[in-house]
Structure formats: C-alpha cells, structure tokens
Tab-separated table of C-alpha atoms in Angstrom:
chain	number	residue	atom	x	y	z
A	1	MET	CA	11.615	-18.276	12.367
A	2	PHE	CA	8.365	-19.960	11.996
A	3	GLY	CA	6.496	-16.851	10.831
A	4	LEU	CA	8.281	-13.501	10.266
A	5	LEU	CA	5.422	-11.209	10.540
A	6	THR	CA	2.782	-9.832	13.182
A	7	PRO	CA	0.288	-6.935	12.431
A	8	CYS	CA	-0.554	-4.368	15.027
A	9	ALA	CA	-3.699	-3.635	16.109
A	10	HIS	CA	-3.020	-0.209	16.002
A	11	GLY	CA	-2.161	-0.562	12.140
A	12	ALA	CA	-5.917	-2.235	11.841
A	13	HIS	CA	-7.331	0.779	13.178
A	14	LYS	CA	-5.355	3.134	10.827
A	15	TYR	CA	-6.552	1.462	7.877
A	16	GLY	CA	-10.051	0.855	8.936
A	17	ILE	CA	-9.686	-2.892	9.540
A	18	ASP	CA	-11.447	-4.713	12.086
A	19	PRO	CA	-8.700	-6.017	14.138
A	20	SER	CA	-10.524	-9.445	14.419
A	21	GLU	CA	-9.437	-10.021	10.799
A	22	TRP	CA	-6.160	-11.362	12.332
A	23	HIS	CA	-8.164	-14.316	13.784
A	24	ALA	CA	-10.350	-14.318	10.616
A	25	GLN	CA	-7.167	-15.434	8.764
A	26	MET	CA	-5.435	-17.224	11.383
A	27	CYS	CA	-8.496	-19.433	12.332
A	28	GLY	CA	-9.360	-19.966	8.917
A	29	LEU	CA	-5.830	-21.457	7.964
A	30	CYS	CA	-5.953	-23.357	10.979
A	31	VAL	CA	-9.528	-24.842	10.443
A	32	GLY	CA	-8.552	-25.647	6.770
A	33	LEU	CA	-5.714	-27.700	7.847
A	34	GLY	CA	-7.596	-29.319	10.615
A	35	ALA	CA	-10.352	-30.483	8.382
A	36	GLY	CA	-8.422	-31.321	5.293
A	37	HIS	CA	-5.272	-32.791	7.096
A	38	GLY	CA	-6.043	-33.841	10.756
A	39	SER	CA	-5.623	-32.139	13.902
A	40	LEU	CA	-2.207	-32.326	14.060
A	41	ALA	CA	-1.656	-30.446	10.779
A	42	ARG	CA	-3.057	-27.330	12.748
A	43	THR	CA	0.375	-27.108	14.333
A	44	ALA	CA	1.775	-25.947	11.175
A	45	THR	CA	-0.340	-22.698	10.942
A	46	ASN	CA	2.080	-19.783	10.740
A	47	THR	CA	1.771	-16.094	9.987
A	48	ASP	CA	3.586	-15.971	6.772
A	49	ALA	CA	1.380	-18.732	5.151
A	50	MET	CA	-1.781	-16.603	6.331
A	51	LEU	CA	-0.555	-13.700	4.157
A	52	LEU	CA	-1.279	-15.851	1.152
A	53	ASN	CA	-4.752	-15.881	1.739
A	54	ALA	CA	-4.783	-12.133	2.405
A	55	LEU	CA	-3.006	-11.482	-0.897
A	56	THR	CA	-5.347	-13.589	-3.030
A	57	GLU	CA	-8.476	-12.083	-1.222
A	58	ALA	CA	-6.803	-8.484	-1.846
A	59	GLN	CA	-7.076	-9.313	-5.631
A	60	PHE	CA	-10.393	-10.480	-5.821
A	61	ALA	CA	-13.168	-7.857	-6.721
A	62	GLY	CA	-16.105	-9.276	-4.525
A	63	PRO	CA	-16.066	-9.806	-0.698
A	64	ALA	CA	-13.969	-12.316	0.985
A	65	ALA	CA	-15.580	-15.512	1.817
A	66	ARG	CA	-16.120	-16.108	5.588
A	67	THR	CA	-17.652	-18.926	7.448
A	68	GLY	CA	-18.723	-19.310	11.072
A	69	VAL	CA	-16.805	-21.398	13.445
A	70	GLY	CA	-17.578	-22.785	17.071
A	71	PRO	CA	-15.650	-21.769	20.443
A	72	CYS	CA	-11.856	-21.927	20.551
A	73	ALA	CA	-9.550	-21.750	23.609
A	74	LEU	CA	-7.318	-19.650	21.494
A	75	ARG	CA	-10.222	-16.945	20.946
A	76	GLY	CA	-11.423	-17.039	24.726
A	77	MET	CA	-14.017	-19.627	23.639
A	78	ARG	CA	-15.831	-17.219	21.406
A	79	ARG	CA	-17.401	-17.765	18.064
A	80	ALA	CA	-16.075	-16.218	14.988
A	81	GLU	CA	-16.530	-15.700	11.154
A	82	VAL	CA	-13.203	-16.733	9.692
A	83	ALA	CA	-11.812	-17.309	6.127
A	84	ALA	CA	-13.602	-20.047	4.463
A	85	ALA	CA	-11.496	-23.188	4.667
A	86	ASP	CA	-12.299	-24.410	1.233
A	87	SER	CA	-11.384	-21.004	-0.584
A	88	PRO	CA	-8.667	-20.865	-2.906
A	89	GLY	CA	-6.389	-18.588	-0.732
A	90	VAL	CA	-6.710	-20.953	2.298
A	91	ARG	CA	-5.917	-23.847	0.545
A	92	LEU	CA	-3.028	-22.115	-1.043
A	93	ALA	CA	-1.882	-21.238	2.452
A	94	ALA	CA	-2.485	-24.719	3.823
A	95	THR	CA	0.081	-25.966	1.146
A	96	ALA	CA	2.557	-23.433	2.008
A	97	SER	CA	2.117	-24.266	5.832
A	98	LEU	CA	2.244	-28.283	5.166
A	99	LEU	CA	5.577	-27.759	3.167
A	100	LEU	CA	7.170	-25.417	5.493
A	101	GLY	CA	6.338	-27.379	8.525
A	102	ALA	CA	7.568	-30.657	6.906
A	103	ALA	CA	10.876	-28.978	5.997
A	104	LYS	CA	11.169	-27.858	9.468
A	105	ILE	CA	10.499	-31.104	10.907
A	106	ARG	CA	12.990	-32.637	8.605
A	107	ASP	CA	15.807	-30.360	9.513
A	108	HIS	CA	15.273	-31.130	13.146
A	109	VAL	CA	15.494	-34.823	12.464
A	110	ASP	CA	18.556	-34.445	10.216
A	111	ASP	CA	20.480	-32.180	12.853
A	112	ALA	CA	19.627	-34.632	15.547
A	113	ASP	CA	18.814	-31.590	17.933
A	114	THR	CA	15.631	-33.768	19.075
A	115	ALA	CA	15.367	-36.551	21.501
A	116	SER	CA	16.451	-39.899	19.563
A	117	LEU	CA	13.043	-41.478	20.629
A	118	LEU	CA	11.206	-38.534	18.733
A	119	ARG	CA	13.295	-38.677	15.601
A	120	ARG	CA	11.235	-41.669	13.842
A	121	PRO	CA	7.775	-40.439	14.820
A	122	MET	CA	8.794	-36.841	13.596
A	123	ALA	CA	10.079	-38.228	10.109
A	124	THR	CA	6.851	-39.684	9.780
A	125	VAL	CA	4.905	-36.709	10.386
A	126	SER	CA	6.914	-34.933	7.962
A	127	GLY	CA	6.724	-37.383	5.299
A	128	GLN	CA	2.748	-37.391	5.635
A	129	TRP	CA	2.858	-33.605	5.462
A	130	TRP	CA	5.067	-33.644	2.120
A	131	ARG	CA	2.485	-36.159	0.571
A	132	ARG	CA	-0.618	-33.881	1.694
A	133	ALA	CA	0.970	-30.635	0.591
A	134	ARG	CA	1.033	-32.360	-2.980
A	135	ALA	CA	-2.592	-33.342	-2.860
A	136	GLN	CA	-3.558	-30.028	-1.774
A	137	ALA	CA	-1.471	-28.360	-4.261
A	138	ALA	CA	-3.113	-30.321	-6.886
A	139	SER	CA	-6.666	-28.932	-5.899
A	140	ILE	CA	-5.364	-25.464	-6.884
A	141	ASP	CA	-3.327	-26.362	-10.050
A	142	LEU	CA	-0.139	-25.453	-8.079
A	143	ASP	CA	3.038	-27.392	-9.688
A	144	VAL	CA	4.559	-28.006	-6.150
A	145	GLU	CA	7.410	-30.535	-7.275
A	146	PRO	CA	9.922	-27.944	-8.283
A	147	LEU	CA	9.477	-26.386	-4.736
A	148	VAL	CA	9.665	-29.804	-3.264
A	149	ALA	CA	13.051	-30.209	-5.175
A	150	ALA	CA	14.120	-26.794	-3.970
A	151	ILE	CA	13.582	-27.581	-0.533
A	152	ALA	CA	15.300	-31.003	-0.678
A	153	ALA	CA	18.350	-29.230	-2.462
A	154	GLN	CA	18.996	-27.156	0.475
A	155	GLY	CA	21.093	-29.725	2.290
A	156	ALA	CA	23.192	-29.963	-0.807
A	157	LEU	CA	23.915	-26.465	-1.145
A	158	GLU	CA	24.987	-26.239	2.592
A	159	ARG	CA	27.498	-28.776	1.950
A	160	THR	CA	29.015	-27.068	-1.262
A	161	SER	CA	31.792	-24.691	-0.619
A	162	GLY	CA	32.301	-21.299	-2.517
A	163	LEU	CA	28.710	-20.438	-3.087
A	164	THR	CA	27.640	-16.773	-2.412
A	165	LEU	CA	24.709	-15.984	-0.057
A	166	ASP	CA	22.249	-15.172	-2.963
A	167	GLU	CA	22.920	-18.797	-4.053
A	168	LEU	CA	22.241	-20.428	-0.695
A	169	THR	CA	19.040	-18.640	-0.233
A	170	GLU	CA	17.815	-19.512	-3.576
A	171	PRO	CA	15.605	-22.391	-2.307
A	172	ALA	CA	13.657	-19.904	-0.120
A	173	GLN	CA	13.113	-17.317	-2.792
A	174	ARG	CA	11.954	-19.804	-5.483
A	175	CYS	CA	9.381	-21.007	-2.982
A	176	ALA	CA	8.057	-17.738	-1.611
A	177	ALA	CA	8.277	-16.360	-5.151
A	178	GLU	CA	5.831	-19.310	-6.888
A	179	PHE	CA	3.579	-19.153	-3.689
A	180	PHE	CA	2.931	-15.278	-4.047
A	181	ALA	CA	2.683	-15.366	-7.875
A	182	HIS	CA	0.036	-18.200	-7.453
A	183	THR	CA	-2.117	-15.953	-5.251
A	184	ALA	CA	-2.410	-13.894	-8.837
A	185	VAL	CA	-3.252	-16.906	-10.537
A	186	LEU	CA	-6.063	-17.960	-8.153
A	187	ALA	CA	-7.706	-14.329	-8.595
A	188	GLY	CA	-7.449	-14.393	-12.057
A	189	ARG	CA	-5.025	-11.228	-12.107
A	190	ALA	CA	-2.547	-12.649	-14.814
A	191	ASP	CA	-1.008	-9.037	-14.747
A	192	ASN	CA	0.065	-9.185	-11.161
A	193	VAL	CA	1.615	-12.744	-11.504
A	194	GLU	CA	5.281	-11.701	-12.545
A	195	PRO	CA	5.401	-8.324	-9.870
A	196	LEU	CA	4.207	-10.834	-7.149
A	197	ARG	CA	6.705	-13.470	-8.086
A	198	THR	CA	9.472	-10.957	-7.782
A	199	ALA	CA	7.935	-9.870	-4.591
A	200	GLY	CA	7.925	-13.183	-3.432
A	201	ARG	CA	11.471	-13.977	-4.135
A	202	HIS	CA	12.560	-11.092	-2.276
A	203	PHE	CA	10.374	-12.047	0.683
A	204	GLY	CA	12.030	-15.608	0.573
A	205	ARG	CA	15.411	-13.931	1.030
A	206	ILE	CA	14.324	-11.689	3.743
A	207	ALA	CA	12.869	-14.741	5.517
A	208	HIS	CA	16.295	-17.050	4.945
A	209	LEU	CA	18.532	-14.069	5.889
A	210	ALA	CA	16.466	-12.875	9.075
A	211	ASP	CA	16.840	-16.613	10.247
A	212	ALA	CA	20.402	-16.565	9.756
A	213	VAL	CA	20.739	-13.209	11.532
A	214	GLU	CA	18.467	-14.413	14.419
A	215	ASP	CA	20.347	-17.595	14.639
A	216	LEU	CA	23.813	-16.605	14.237
A	217	ASP	CA	25.280	-16.732	18.112
A	218	ASP	CA	23.315	-19.752	18.893
A	219	ASP	CA	24.505	-21.489	15.780
A	220	ILE	CA	28.198	-20.568	16.347
A	221	ALA	CA	27.860	-21.687	19.980
A	222	HIS	CA	26.663	-25.139	18.795
A	223	GLY	CA	28.684	-25.625	15.836
A	224	ARG	CA	25.702	-25.632	13.503
A	225	TYR	CA	25.644	-24.364	9.984
A	226	ASN	CA	24.887	-20.796	9.286
A	227	PRO	CA	25.071	-19.021	5.879
A	228	LEU	CA	26.527	-15.881	7.089
A	229	VAL	CA	29.794	-17.789	8.524
A	230	ALA	CA	29.696	-20.051	5.670
A	231	THR	CA	29.987	-17.335	3.399
A	232	GLY	CA	32.012	-14.710	5.613
A	233	THR	CA	29.061	-12.193	5.556
A	234	ASP	CA	29.243	-9.818	8.353
A	235	LEU	CA	26.189	-8.796	10.053
A	236	ASP	CA	26.235	-4.906	8.668
A	237	ALA	CA	26.439	-6.431	5.146
A	238	ALA	CA	23.458	-9.063	5.746
A	239	TYR	CA	21.498	-6.238	7.148
A	240	GLU	CA	22.140	-4.139	3.962
A	241	GLN	CA	20.865	-7.063	2.036
A	242	LEU	CA	17.773	-7.241	4.074
A	243	LEU	CA	17.032	-3.561	3.444
A	244	GLU	CA	17.726	-3.703	-0.457
A	245	SER	CA	15.031	-6.868	-0.744
A	246	GLU	CA	12.702	-4.850	1.400
A	247	ALA	CA	12.785	-1.908	-0.898
A	248	ALA	CA	12.621	-4.404	-3.958
A	249	LEU	CA	9.644	-5.961	-2.445
A	250	ARG	CA	7.783	-2.797	-1.752
A	251	GLU	CA	8.687	-1.396	-5.412
A	252	ALA	CA	7.150	-4.892	-6.956
A	253	ILE	CA	3.985	-4.711	-4.791
A	254	ALA	CA	3.556	-1.056	-5.729
A	255	THR	CA	3.404	-2.012	-9.402
A	256	THR	CA	0.271	-4.115	-8.776
A	257	ASP	CA	-1.268	-1.623	-6.553
A	258	LEU	CA	-1.633	-3.874	-3.824
A	259	ASP	CA	0.458	-1.241	-1.834
A	260	THR	CA	-2.839	0.654	-1.464
A	261	ALA	CA	-4.808	-2.376	-0.185
A	262	PRO	CA	-5.377	-2.075	3.514
A	263	THR	CA	-4.804	-5.495	4.573
A	264	VAL	CA	-1.570	-5.772	2.460
A	265	ARG	CA	-0.266	-2.822	4.100
A	266	TRP	CA	-1.507	-4.185	7.606
A	267	MET	CA	-0.197	-7.950	7.152
A	268	LEU	CA	2.968	-7.636	4.972
A	269	LEU	CA	4.318	-3.965	4.610
A	270	ASP	CA	4.174	-2.437	7.983
A	271	PRO	CA	5.147	-5.781	9.802
A	272	LEU	CA	8.056	-6.069	7.535
A	273	SER	CA	9.491	-2.693	8.321
A	274	SER	CA	8.856	-3.359	11.915
A	275	LEU	CA	10.881	-6.611	11.609
A	276	LEU	CA	13.783	-4.863	10.022
A	277	THR	CA	13.789	-1.935	12.356
A	278	GLY	CA	13.891	-4.108	15.235
A	279	MET	CA	16.647	-6.168	13.812
A	280	GLY	CA	18.475	-2.996	13.148
A	281	ARG	CA	18.121	-1.982	16.884
A	282	ASP	CA	19.358	-5.252	18.109
A	283	LEU	CA	22.226	-5.080	15.830
A	284	GLY	CA	22.959	-1.464	16.833
A	285	LEU	CA	22.554	-0.216	13.431
A	286	VAL	CA	19.263	1.501	13.884
A	287	ASN	CA	18.676	3.736	16.918
A	288	HIS	CA	14.940	5.077	16.009
A	289	HIS	CA	12.083	4.096	13.974
A	290	PRO	CA	11.982	5.335	10.333
A	291	TYR	CA	8.781	6.610	10.744
A	292	ASP	CA	9.675	8.715	13.542
A	293	SER	CA	12.984	10.175	12.212
A	294	HIS	CA	12.426	13.510	13.068
A	295	ARG	CA	12.589	12.804	16.730
A	296	ALA	CA	15.809	12.203	18.619
A	297	PRO	CA	16.243	8.737	20.294
A	298	ARG	CA	14.650	8.681	23.718
A	299	LYS	CA	17.269	8.796	26.733
A	300	PRO	CA	16.795	6.321	29.435
A	301	THR	CA	15.332	7.300	32.901
A	302	LEU	CA	17.369	6.802	35.711
A	303	ILE	CA	15.174	3.632	36.801
A	304	GLU	CA	15.379	2.218	33.114
A	305	GLY	CA	19.283	2.726	33.378
A	306	ILE	CA	19.429	0.851	36.775
A	307	GLY	CA	17.340	-1.896	35.089
A	308	LEU	CA	19.868	-2.220	32.261
A	309	LEU	CA	22.667	-2.073	34.877
A	310	LEU	CA	20.945	-5.245	36.425
A	311	GLY	CA	20.508	-7.097	33.027
A	312	GLN	CA	16.964	-6.648	32.677
A	313	TYR	CA	14.425	-4.119	31.646
A	314	PRO	CA	11.833	-4.496	34.810
A	315	THR	CA	10.111	-1.220	34.409
A	316	GLY	CA	9.865	-1.035	30.551
A	317	TYR	CA	6.702	-2.203	28.637
A	318	ALA	CA	6.522	-3.437	25.136
A	319	CYS	CA	3.764	-4.702	22.604
A	320	PHE	CA	3.337	-8.186	23.215
A	321	ALA	CA	3.019	-10.501	19.972
A	322	ASP	CA	2.904	-14.262	19.663
A	323	HIS	CA	1.704	-16.962	17.382
A	324	THR	CA	-1.704	-16.619	18.415
A	325	ARG	CA	-2.370	-12.872	19.088
A	326	PRO	CA	-1.634	-9.875	17.332
A	327	CYS	CA	0.219	-7.004	19.014
A	328	SER	CA	-2.652	-5.389	20.966
A	329	GLY	CA	-1.149	-1.661	20.571
A	330	ARG	CA	-1.068	-1.299	24.266
A	331	ARG	CA	2.091	-1.405	26.267
A	332	LYS	CA	2.544	-4.444	28.283
A	333	ARG	CA	5.291	-5.920	30.478
A	334	ALA	CA	8.089	-7.624	28.912
A	335	TRP	CA	11.717	-8.435	29.776
A	336	ARG	CA	13.737	-6.336	27.449
A	337	LYS	CA	16.967	-4.793	27.344
A	338	ARG	CA	16.336	-2.301	24.825
A	339	LEU	CA	14.730	1.068	25.406
A	340	ASP	CA	12.130	1.134	22.958
A	341	CYS	CA	8.376	0.715	23.851
A	342	CYS	CA	7.687	-1.849	20.981
A	343	ASP	CA	8.301	-3.068	17.518
A	344	CYS	CA	5.172	-1.828	15.769
A	345	ALA	CA	5.319	1.335	13.722
A	346	ASP	CA	2.568	3.088	15.536
A	347	CYS	CA	3.329	2.296	19.087
A	348	CYS	CA	6.768	3.813	18.594
A	349	CYS	CA	5.612	6.909	17.789
A	350	ASP	CA	2.984	7.504	20.477
A	351	CYS	CA	3.622	5.399	23.551
A	352	SER	CA	6.893	6.828	24.748
C-alpha cells in the first residue's frame, strides 16, 4: 500500500470543509516535490504523507498558508489555491514521501520483481531520493538518520527468526512516530510531541499490518516474505491488533484535542475507521459499519445474488476513490463482490 487514507467528500461537508481541500493538500505536496526535487519526485506523492501537513496546519493558530498554481490535468486543467510548497508542513510531507518512495523502489529492486533492465535506473532513483530526503529534513531540523537506519534494518529483521510481529513492525512504527511528533515541533506545540509520537507509532503499526494482510495471499502464492506467515499470526489475531492500534491512536490524538479538528477527523480518523471496517468485511469479521450498528446487515436482492454467483457484482455501485481524487460520496459503478455500497462512513449509512 502506498497511502492508506482516502477521505470522503461526504465527511468534508459534514465537518464544514470545502472538498477542494483534498486537492489543496495533495497538489501542494506534489508542487513541493516537483519544485524542490524534480518532476520525477512528484510520483512519490501519497495520501499518508499529505496527512503530515494537515496535522501541522491543525496545530497552528493562524490560517493555513496557500498559494495559487496553474492548470493541471489531474484537476481538469483548473487553477487552484494549494498548500504553500515552502511551508514547514509540506516540507515535512515531502521528506516522508521521498523516504517512503525510496524504500519502496529499493524493495522492488531487492525482490527482483521488476524487469532486469529497470533495476539499475530504479536503484539510481532510490539513491537520489534518499539524498534529497536528507537535505529536505535538514531544512526543517529533523534528524532523519535514525529513520533511514530503521528502514535499512527492515531487511535484516526479516531474515531473523523468532521475532514477534511487534518487533518486525518496529521500523514502520518508529518512522511514523517521529514524523507525527515533528508536526508538533514545527507548529511550536511542545505539549503535543509525545502524544503525537504515540499516535504515529500506532499509525505505523497499522500501515505495516494492513499491508501484510492485504498482500498475504499474493505473498504466499509467490513465495515472498510476509510477517504474518513468519510469525504464525492468523488473520483474526492480526485484525485484533489493528483494532487495538486504532483505539490507542484515537486515545493519543484525543489528549491533544486534535480529535475535534475537522481536517484531522476528515483526513485521519474517519478514513482509518473506514479502512479497518472494509478490511474486516473482506475477512468476514465485520458485517456492517460500526457507525450503523443499529441496523441489520442488508440482504442482497435477487439480481445482486445472481451477480455474486457469476463471480461479479455487475449491478452494484460503490464510492470510487483513487490516488488523485477523494471519494465523491456518489454511488459509482464498481466491480465488487461484496454487498456494501462503499467504504466511507457516511455513504454506508445513507445510500443503501
């Protein structure tokens, strides 16, 4: 997974947020990566790193810095007001994006799951992004070397037998913890540093475990490493750990009062809940949305049942969300095998 979180436009309206704030955050990060590190670096843009700027802005007392940008194909060739590329939050998000991107490219090279002719140029790009991440981190007084070392140690951890699942997810926990904590440093909120470090640690754990659950079948089929297999953890136990981390993350965020910040609820807490609920449904552990627990699970219609028997869901509709566009809140066609309308908290309650 390269970005777990996708906010829903329904949630934006609920919290009084203009849904275009999604593009303000994403485009600001993309522009910041392109301006500081070249156009190729824009491909490192991801939704989880965008959250770092949102967290930073939510802790500032004044209005968020915005700047005008020209037309872009991903915005339908429209101009927009986006997060300022030189703002501290965007620079922190760019640092995280480059580190995540470099590590992901390096993993593909090391796993030899790309064409042999591409491995050398990919390794070159990975090395460039490591160096650029260090330079970007220095501009915001973030000591990134422990994070680089933690990422580099992941391979050695995976080759060590007898480790627990928590030990295997330690690098992801440490990186996310320091990035979350540094949002408080940039905002001058020293009282928020430790709670956000705790929240980040659990976010990193969720990201690693969710990736392991998502990739389990594929990793087994191709003989690739998976921490669940390595530790003998079944899916039920993994999902319980995900829920435990979500609860701990929410508790930590609540101590900072950021749980009442509309953008934090919209970009972190609600999407995280939706992610885990959707995963629980896929695993057969959840049959309805937790925010709609008073309703019985909806029974499929005859046509939907026929669609399921055919191995498709041709008559179903679902909220569509991808890397460039948040969920619009409208029911759109999707080839799904499950009988829920979408993964976002609001749609599941209203559009059945």
